[in-house]
Short mmCIF file of C-alpha atoms in Angstrom, two decimals:
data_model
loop_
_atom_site.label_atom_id
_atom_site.label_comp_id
_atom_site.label_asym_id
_atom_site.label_seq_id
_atom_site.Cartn_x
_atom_site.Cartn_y
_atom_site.Cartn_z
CA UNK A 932 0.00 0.00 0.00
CA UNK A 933 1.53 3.02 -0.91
CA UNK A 934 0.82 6.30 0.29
CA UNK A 935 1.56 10.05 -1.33
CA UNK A 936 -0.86 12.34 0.33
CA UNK A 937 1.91 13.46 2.72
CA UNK A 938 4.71 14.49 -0.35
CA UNK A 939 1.65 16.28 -1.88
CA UNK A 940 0.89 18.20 0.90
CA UNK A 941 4.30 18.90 1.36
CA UNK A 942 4.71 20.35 -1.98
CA UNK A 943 1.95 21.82 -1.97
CA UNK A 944 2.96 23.94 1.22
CA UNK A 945 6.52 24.63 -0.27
CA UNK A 946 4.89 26.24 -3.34
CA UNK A 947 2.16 28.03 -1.27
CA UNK A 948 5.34 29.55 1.31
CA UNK A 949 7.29 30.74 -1.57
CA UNK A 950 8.35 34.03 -3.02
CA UNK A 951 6.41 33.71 -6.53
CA UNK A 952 3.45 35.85 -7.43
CA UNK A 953 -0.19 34.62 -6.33
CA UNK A 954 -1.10 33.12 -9.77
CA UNK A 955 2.35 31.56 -10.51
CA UNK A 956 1.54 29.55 -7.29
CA UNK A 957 -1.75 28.69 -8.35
CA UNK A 958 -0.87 27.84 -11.75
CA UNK A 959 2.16 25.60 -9.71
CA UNK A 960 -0.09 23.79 -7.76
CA UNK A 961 -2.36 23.05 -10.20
CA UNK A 962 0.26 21.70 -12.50
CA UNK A 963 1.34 19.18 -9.07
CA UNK A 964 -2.42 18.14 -9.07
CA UNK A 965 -2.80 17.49 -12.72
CA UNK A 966 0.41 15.47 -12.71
CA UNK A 967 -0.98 12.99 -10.04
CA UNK A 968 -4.01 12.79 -11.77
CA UNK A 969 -2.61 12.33 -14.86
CA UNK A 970 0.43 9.26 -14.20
CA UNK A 971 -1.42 8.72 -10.20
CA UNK A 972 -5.08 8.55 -10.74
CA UNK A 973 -7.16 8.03 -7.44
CA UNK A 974 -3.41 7.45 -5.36
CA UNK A 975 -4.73 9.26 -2.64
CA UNK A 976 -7.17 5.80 -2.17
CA UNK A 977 -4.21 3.16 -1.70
CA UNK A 978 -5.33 1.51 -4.77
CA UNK A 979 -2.17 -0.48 -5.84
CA UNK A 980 -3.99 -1.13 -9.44
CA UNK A 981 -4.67 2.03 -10.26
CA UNK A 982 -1.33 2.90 -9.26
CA UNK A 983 0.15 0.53 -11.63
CA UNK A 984 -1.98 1.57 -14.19
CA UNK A 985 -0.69 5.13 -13.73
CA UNK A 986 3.27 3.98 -14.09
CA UNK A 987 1.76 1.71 -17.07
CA UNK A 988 0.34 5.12 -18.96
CA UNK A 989 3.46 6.89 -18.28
CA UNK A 990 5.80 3.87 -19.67
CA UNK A 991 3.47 3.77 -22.91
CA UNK A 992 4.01 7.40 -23.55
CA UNK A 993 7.84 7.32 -22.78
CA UNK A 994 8.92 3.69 -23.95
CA UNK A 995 8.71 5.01 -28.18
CA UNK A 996 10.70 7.72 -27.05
CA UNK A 997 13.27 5.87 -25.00
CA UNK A 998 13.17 3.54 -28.29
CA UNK A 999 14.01 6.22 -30.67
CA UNK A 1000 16.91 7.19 -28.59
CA UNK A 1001 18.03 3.89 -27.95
CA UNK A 1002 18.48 3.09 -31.65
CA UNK A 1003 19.73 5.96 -32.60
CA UNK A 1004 22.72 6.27 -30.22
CA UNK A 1005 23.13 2.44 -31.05
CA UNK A 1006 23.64 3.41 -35.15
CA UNK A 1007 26.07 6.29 -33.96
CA UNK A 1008 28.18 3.48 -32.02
CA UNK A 1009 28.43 1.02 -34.60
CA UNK A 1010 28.66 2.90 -37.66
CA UNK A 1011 31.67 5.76 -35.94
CA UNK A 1012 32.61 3.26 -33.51
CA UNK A 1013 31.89 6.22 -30.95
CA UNK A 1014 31.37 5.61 -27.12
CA UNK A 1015 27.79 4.93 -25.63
CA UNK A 1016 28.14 8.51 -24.03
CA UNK A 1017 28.91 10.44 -27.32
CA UNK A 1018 26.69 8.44 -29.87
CA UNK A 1019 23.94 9.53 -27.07
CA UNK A 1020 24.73 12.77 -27.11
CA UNK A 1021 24.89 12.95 -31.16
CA UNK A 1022 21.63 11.14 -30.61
CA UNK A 1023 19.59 13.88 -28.47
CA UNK A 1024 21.38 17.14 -30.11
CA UNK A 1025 19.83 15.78 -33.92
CA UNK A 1026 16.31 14.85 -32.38
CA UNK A 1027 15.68 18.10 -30.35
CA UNK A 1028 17.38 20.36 -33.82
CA UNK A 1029 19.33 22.20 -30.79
CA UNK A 1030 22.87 22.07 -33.61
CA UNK A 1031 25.71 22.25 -31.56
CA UNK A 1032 28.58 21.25 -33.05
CA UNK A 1033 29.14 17.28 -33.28
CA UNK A 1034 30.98 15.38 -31.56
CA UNK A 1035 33.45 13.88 -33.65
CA UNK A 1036 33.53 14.13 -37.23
CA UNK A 1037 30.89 12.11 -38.91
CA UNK A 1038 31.52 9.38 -42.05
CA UNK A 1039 30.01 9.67 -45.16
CA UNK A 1040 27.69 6.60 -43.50
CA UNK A 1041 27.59 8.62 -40.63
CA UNK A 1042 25.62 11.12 -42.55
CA UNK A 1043 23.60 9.15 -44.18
CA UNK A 1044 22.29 7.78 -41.19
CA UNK A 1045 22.30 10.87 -39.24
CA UNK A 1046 20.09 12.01 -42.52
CA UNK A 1047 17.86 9.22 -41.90
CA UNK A 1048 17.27 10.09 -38.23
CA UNK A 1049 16.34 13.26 -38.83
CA UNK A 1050 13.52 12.52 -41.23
CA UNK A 1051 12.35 9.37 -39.02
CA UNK A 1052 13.55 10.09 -35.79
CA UNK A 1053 12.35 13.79 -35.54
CA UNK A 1054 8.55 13.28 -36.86
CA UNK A 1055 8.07 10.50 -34.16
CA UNK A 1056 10.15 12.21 -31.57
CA UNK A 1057 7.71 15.64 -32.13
CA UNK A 1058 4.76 13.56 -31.96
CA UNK A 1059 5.50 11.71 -28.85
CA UNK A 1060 6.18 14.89 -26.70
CA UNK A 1061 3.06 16.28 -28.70
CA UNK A 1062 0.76 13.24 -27.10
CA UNK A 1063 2.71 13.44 -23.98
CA UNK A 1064 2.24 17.62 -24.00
CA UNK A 1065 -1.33 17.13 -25.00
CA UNK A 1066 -2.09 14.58 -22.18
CA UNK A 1067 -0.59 16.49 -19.42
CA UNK A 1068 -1.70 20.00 -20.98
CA UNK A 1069 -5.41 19.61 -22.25
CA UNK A 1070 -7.04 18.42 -19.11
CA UNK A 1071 -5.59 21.59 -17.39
CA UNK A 1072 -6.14 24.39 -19.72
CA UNK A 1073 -9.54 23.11 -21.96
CA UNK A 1074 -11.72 24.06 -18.96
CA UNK A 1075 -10.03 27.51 -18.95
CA UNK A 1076 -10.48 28.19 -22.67
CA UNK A 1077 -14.06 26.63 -22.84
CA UNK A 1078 -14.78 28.86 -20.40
CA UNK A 1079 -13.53 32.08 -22.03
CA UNK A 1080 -15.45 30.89 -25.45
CA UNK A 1081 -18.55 30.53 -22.66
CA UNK A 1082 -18.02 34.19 -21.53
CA UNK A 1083 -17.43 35.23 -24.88
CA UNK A 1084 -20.76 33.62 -26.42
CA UNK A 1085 -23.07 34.90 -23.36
CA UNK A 1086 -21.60 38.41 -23.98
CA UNK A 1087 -23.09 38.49 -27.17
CA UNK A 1088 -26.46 37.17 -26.27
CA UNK A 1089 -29.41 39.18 -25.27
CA UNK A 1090 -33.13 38.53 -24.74
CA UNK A 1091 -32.04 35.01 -23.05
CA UNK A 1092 -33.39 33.64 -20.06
CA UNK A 1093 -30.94 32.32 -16.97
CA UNK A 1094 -32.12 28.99 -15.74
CA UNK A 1095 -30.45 28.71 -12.35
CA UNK A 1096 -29.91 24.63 -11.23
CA UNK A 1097 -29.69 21.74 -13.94
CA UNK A 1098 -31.75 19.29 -11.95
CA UNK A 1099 -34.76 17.42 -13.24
CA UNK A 1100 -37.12 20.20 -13.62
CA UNK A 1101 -34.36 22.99 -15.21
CA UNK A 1102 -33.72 20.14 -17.65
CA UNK A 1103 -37.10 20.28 -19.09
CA UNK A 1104 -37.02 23.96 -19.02
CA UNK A 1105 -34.28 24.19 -21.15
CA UNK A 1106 -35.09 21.60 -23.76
CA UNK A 1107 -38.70 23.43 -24.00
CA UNK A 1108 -37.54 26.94 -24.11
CA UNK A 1109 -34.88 25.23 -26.73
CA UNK A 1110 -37.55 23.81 -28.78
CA UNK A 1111 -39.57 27.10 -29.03
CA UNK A 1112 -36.40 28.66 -30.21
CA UNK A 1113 -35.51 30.45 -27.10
CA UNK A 1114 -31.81 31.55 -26.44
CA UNK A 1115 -30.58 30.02 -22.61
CA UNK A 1116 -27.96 30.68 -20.50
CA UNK A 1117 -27.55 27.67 -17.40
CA UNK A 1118 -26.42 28.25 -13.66
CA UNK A 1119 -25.21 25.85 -11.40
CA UNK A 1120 -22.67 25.28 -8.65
CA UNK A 1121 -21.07 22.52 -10.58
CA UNK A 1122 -20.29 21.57 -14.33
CA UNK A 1123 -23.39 20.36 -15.53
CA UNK A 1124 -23.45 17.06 -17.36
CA UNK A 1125 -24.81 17.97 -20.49
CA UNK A 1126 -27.03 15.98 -22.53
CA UNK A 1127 -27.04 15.90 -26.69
CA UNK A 1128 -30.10 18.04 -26.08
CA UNK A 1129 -28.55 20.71 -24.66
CA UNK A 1130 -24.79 20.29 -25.26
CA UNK A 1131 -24.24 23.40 -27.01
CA UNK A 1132 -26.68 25.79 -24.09
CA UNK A 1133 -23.71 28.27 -22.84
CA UNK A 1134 -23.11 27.66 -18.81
CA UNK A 1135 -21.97 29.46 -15.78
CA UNK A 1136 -20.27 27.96 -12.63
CA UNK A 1137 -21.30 29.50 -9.85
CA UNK A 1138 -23.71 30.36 -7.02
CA UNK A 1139 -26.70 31.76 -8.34
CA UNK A 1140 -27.63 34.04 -5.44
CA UNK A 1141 -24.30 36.04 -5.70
CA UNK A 1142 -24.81 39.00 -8.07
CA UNK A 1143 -21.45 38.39 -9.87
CA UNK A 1144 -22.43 34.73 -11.27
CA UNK A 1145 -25.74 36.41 -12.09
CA UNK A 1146 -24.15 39.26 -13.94
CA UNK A 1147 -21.96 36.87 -15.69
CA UNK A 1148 -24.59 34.99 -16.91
CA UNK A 1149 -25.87 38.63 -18.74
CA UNK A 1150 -28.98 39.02 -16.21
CA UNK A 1151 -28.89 42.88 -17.74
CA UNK A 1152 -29.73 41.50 -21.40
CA UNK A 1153 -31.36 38.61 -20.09
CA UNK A 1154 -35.60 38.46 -20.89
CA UNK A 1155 -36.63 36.39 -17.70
CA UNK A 1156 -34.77 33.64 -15.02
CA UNK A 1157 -36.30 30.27 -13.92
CA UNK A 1158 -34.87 29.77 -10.08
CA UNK A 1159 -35.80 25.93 -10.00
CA UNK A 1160 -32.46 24.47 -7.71
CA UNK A 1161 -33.44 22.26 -5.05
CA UNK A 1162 -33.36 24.47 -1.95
CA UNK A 1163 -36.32 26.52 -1.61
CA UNK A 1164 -34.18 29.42 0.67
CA UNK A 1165 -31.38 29.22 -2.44
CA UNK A 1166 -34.96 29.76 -4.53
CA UNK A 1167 -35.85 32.94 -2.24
CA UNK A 1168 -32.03 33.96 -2.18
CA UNK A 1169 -31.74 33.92 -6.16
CA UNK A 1170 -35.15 35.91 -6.67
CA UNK A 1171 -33.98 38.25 -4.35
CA UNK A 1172 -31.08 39.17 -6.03
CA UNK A 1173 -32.37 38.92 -9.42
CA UNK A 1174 -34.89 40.94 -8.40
CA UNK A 1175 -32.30 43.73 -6.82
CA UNK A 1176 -30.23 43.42 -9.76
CA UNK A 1177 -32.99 43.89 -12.26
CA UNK A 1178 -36.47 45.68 -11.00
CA UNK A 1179 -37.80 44.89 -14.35
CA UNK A 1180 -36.84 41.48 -15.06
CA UNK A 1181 -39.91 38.40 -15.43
CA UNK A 1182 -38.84 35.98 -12.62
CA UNK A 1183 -40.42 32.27 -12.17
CA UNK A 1184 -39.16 30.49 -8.99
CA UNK A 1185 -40.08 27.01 -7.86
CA UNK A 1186 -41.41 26.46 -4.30
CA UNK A 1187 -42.79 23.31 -2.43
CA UNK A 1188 -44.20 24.40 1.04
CA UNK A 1189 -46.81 26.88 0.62
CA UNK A 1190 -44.73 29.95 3.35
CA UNK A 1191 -41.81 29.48 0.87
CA UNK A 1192 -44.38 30.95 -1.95
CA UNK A 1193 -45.27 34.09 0.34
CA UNK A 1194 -41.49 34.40 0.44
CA UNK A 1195 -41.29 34.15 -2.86
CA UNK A 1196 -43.73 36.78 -3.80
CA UNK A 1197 -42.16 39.30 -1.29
CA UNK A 1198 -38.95 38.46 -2.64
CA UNK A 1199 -39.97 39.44 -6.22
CA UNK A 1200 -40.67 36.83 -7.96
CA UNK A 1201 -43.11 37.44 -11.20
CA UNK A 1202 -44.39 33.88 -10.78
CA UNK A 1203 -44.31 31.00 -8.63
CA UNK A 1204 -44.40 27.32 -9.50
CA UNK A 1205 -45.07 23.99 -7.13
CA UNK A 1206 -44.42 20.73 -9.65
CA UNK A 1207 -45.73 18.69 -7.02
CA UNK A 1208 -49.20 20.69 -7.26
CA UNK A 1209 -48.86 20.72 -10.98
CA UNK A 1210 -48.52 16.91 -11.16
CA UNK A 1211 -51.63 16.04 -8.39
CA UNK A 1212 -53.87 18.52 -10.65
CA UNK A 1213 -52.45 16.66 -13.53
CA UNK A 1214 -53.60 13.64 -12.63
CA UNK A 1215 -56.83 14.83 -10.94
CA UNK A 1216 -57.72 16.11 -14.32
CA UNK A 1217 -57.01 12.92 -15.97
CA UNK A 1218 -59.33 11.31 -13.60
CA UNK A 1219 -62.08 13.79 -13.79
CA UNK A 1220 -62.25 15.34 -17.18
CA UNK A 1221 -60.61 12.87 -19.45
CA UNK A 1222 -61.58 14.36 -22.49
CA UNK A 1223 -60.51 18.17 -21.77
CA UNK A 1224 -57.06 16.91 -20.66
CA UNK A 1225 -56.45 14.55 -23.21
CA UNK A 1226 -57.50 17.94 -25.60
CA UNK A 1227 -54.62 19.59 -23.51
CA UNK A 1228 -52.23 17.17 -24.05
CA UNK A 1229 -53.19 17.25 -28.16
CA UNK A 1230 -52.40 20.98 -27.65
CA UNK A 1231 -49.22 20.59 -26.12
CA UNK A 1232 -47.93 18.01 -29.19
CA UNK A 1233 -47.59 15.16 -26.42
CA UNK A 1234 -49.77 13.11 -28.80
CA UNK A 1235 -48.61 14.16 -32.10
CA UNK A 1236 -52.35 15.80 -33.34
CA UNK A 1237 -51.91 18.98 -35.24
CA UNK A 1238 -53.61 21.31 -32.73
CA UNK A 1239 -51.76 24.27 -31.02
CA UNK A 1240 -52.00 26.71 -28.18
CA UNK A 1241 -50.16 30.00 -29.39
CA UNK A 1242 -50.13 33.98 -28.60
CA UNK A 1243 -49.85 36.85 -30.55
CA UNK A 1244 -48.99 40.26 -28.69
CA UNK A 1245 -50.35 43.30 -30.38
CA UNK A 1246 -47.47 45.78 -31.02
CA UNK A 1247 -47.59 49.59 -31.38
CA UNK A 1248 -49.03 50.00 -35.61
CA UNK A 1249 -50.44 46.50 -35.60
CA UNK A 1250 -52.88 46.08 -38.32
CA UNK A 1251 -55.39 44.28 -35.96
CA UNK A 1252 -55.88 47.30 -33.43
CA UNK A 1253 -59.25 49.35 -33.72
CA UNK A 1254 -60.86 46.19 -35.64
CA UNK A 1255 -63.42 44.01 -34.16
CA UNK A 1256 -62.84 40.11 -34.37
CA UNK A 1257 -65.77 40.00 -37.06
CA UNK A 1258 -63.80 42.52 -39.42
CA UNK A 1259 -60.25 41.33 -38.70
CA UNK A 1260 -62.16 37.54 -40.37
CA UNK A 1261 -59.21 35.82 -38.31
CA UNK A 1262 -61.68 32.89 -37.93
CA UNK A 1263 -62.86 33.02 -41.58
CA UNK A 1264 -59.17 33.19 -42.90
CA UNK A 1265 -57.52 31.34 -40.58
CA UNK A 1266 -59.75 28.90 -38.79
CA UNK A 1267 -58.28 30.28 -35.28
CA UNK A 1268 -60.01 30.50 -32.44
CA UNK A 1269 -59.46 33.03 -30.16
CA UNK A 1270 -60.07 31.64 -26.82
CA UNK A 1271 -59.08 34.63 -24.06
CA UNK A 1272 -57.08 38.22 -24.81
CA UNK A 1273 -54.91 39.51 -21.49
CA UNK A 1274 -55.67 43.38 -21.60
CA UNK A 1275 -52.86 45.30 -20.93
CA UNK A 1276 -53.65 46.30 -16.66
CA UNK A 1277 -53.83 42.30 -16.72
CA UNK A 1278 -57.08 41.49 -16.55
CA UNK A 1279 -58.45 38.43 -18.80
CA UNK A 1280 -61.31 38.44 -21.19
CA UNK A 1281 -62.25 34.74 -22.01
CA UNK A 1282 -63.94 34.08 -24.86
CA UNK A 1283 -64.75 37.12 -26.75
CA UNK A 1284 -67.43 38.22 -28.95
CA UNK A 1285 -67.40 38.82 -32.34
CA UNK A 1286 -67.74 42.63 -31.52
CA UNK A 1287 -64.57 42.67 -29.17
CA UNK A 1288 -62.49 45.63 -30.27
CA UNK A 1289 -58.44 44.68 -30.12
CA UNK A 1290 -56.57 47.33 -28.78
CA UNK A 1291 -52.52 47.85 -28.33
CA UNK A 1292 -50.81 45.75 -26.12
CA UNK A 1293 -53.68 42.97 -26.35
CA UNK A 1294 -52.16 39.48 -25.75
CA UNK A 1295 -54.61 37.17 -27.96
CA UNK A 1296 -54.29 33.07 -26.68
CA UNK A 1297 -55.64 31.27 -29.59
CA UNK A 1298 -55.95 27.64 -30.79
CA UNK A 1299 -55.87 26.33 -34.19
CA UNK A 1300 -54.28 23.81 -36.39
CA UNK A 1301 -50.44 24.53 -36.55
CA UNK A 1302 -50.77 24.75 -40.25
CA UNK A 1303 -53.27 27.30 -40.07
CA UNK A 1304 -51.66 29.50 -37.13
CA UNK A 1305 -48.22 29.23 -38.97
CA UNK A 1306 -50.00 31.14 -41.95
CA UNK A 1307 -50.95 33.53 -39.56
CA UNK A 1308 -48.10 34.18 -37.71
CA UNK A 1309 -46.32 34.38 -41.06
CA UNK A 1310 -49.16 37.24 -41.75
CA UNK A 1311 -48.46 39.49 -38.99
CA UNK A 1312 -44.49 38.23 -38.31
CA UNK A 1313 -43.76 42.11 -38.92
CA UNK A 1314 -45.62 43.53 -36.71
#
């Protein structure tokens, strides 16, 4: 059983006591970490096979290049007749180009071969310390420079929305909002394992409730946030400050005990949303009004029918505003069916008559075939 916590530690406290700069010392220490994890894996855990297969990675890298030297310091001694030493030495000056001057004068064979090395021995001698480079290197810089192309991509966005926690719930969210063509920007204390789904959604690690990870994430472009981690006083904590950050900003937080949605509310948040209440009303529905919910459903594509909820907001200059529904002929042209318009102080008129007037800012909720409501989306896409 071998043991190196103790040496690391050591190290570690050597580098951390020196006279370098604060980010040489960082950059020092993680270079000691990324070595053990790179020829050590899990060494820390007394595991004698994984220790072995850490020596075993390291001889696999460094046995072609051992091989390379090996033969070429063995042509050197039998075609010059040179010492081990010197035909070494020829050996490692040709392979790493450095050109001092050589050892001992060279034989015409001598230069053949030494000709021969350089266009054999130097390819596979720069590809070896490229694999062994790349090993060591990649796992410790990638994360830095995906993370600058991350900063770099959400800096460009705007109109997103922040979904803070990657759990079961802000999964969904995403691959909706992602499916309805909406731009997303994901929050979480830890790298989230990304699915196909969402394998290209920009991410920030951080907390959510600290205004800098929040800012990072472009919460002053942003068009809304979905708080939906786990902990319902990390839910009040997040709305708070998103809230602080951004008076204006359409906030939906998840909650499970109903004092956590009073919290909630007083904390900011636009909306509030208990799954567990959404999934007992689900399945009340299903139990009491089969037909309406499996309509639902149909309207929601969960049973491939071509039937669709959508809304149209009425814009300043829309052509609809000042017409009645009967003179707009929506239903004669389109076949849509305008089931409820959300006036602009909020209030909801379900159902309206033929003589409703539409006025600016009117939110319509229709249904219709998608078909039909793509031609009229397509209608009014500029206003």
């Amino acid at each position: 059983m071998l043991e190196f916590g103790f040496e690391i530690e050591w190290t570690r406290r050597v580098i951390t006591q020196s006279q370098q700069p604060k980010w040489a010392k960082c950059l020092m220490i993680k270079i000691l970490l990324q070595l053990c994890n790179v020829f050590f894996p899990k060494v820390h855990d007394s595991n004698m096979s994984e220790l072995l297969e850490g020596f075993f990675k390291l001889g696999k890298n460094l046995l072609p290049l051992f091989l390379i030297i090996f033969l070429g310091s063995l042509g050197y001694h039998l075609i010059e007749h040179w010492d081990w030493f010197d035909s070494l030495y020829m050996t490692v000056i040709t392979l790493t180009t450095i050109g001092y001057q050589e050892t001992h004068t060279l034989s015409m064979n001598g230069k053949i071969f030494t000709i021969v090395l350089i266009f054999v021995g130097l390819g596979n001698f720069a590809y070896i310390i490229r694999n062994l480079s790349l090993e060591f290197l990649n796992p410790l810089f990638s994360g830095v420079l995906t993370e600058s192309r991350m900063h770099k991509k959400i800096e460009k966005m705007k109109d997103h929305y922040i979904v803070c926690g990657l759990g079961r719930i802000g999964r969904d969210v995403i691959m909706h909002l992602i499916e309805g063509g909406k731009k997303v920007v994901i929050v979480d204390v830890v790298k989230p394992d990304l699915s196909d789904a969402v394998e290209n959604v920009p991410f920030i690690i951080g907390d959510a409730s600290n205004e800098d990870t929040l800012k990072r994430a472009g919460i002053d472009r942003a068009k809304g946030l979905v708080s939906s981690v786990k902990s319902e006083a990390e839910n009040v904590f997040i709305t708070l400050t998103a809230r602080g950050i951004r008076p204006d900003l359409f906030i939906i937080s998840r909650y499970e005990e109903d004092a956590t949605q009073k919290k909630l509310m007083r904390a900011g948040a636009s909306k509030t949303v208990n799954p567990y209440n959404i999934g007992s009303k689900k399945i009340s529905q299903i139990i009491l009004k089969p037909t309406i919910s499996k309509i639902l459903d149909l309207t929601h594509g969960e049973e491939g029918l071509n039937l669709s909820f959508e809304e149209i907001n009425l814009g300043p200059q829309h052509p609809l505003i000042g017409k009645t529904i009967r003179e707009s002929a929506i239903r004669d042209t389109f076949n849509v069916i305008i089931v409820a318009v959300e006036k602009n102080d909020g209030r909801i008129q379900s159902n309206p008559g033929a003589n409703y007037v539409f006025a600016e800012k009117d939110q319509l909720v229709m249904i219709a075939e998608k078909d039909e409501m793509e031609k009229l989306q397509q209608q009014y896409a500029k206003n």
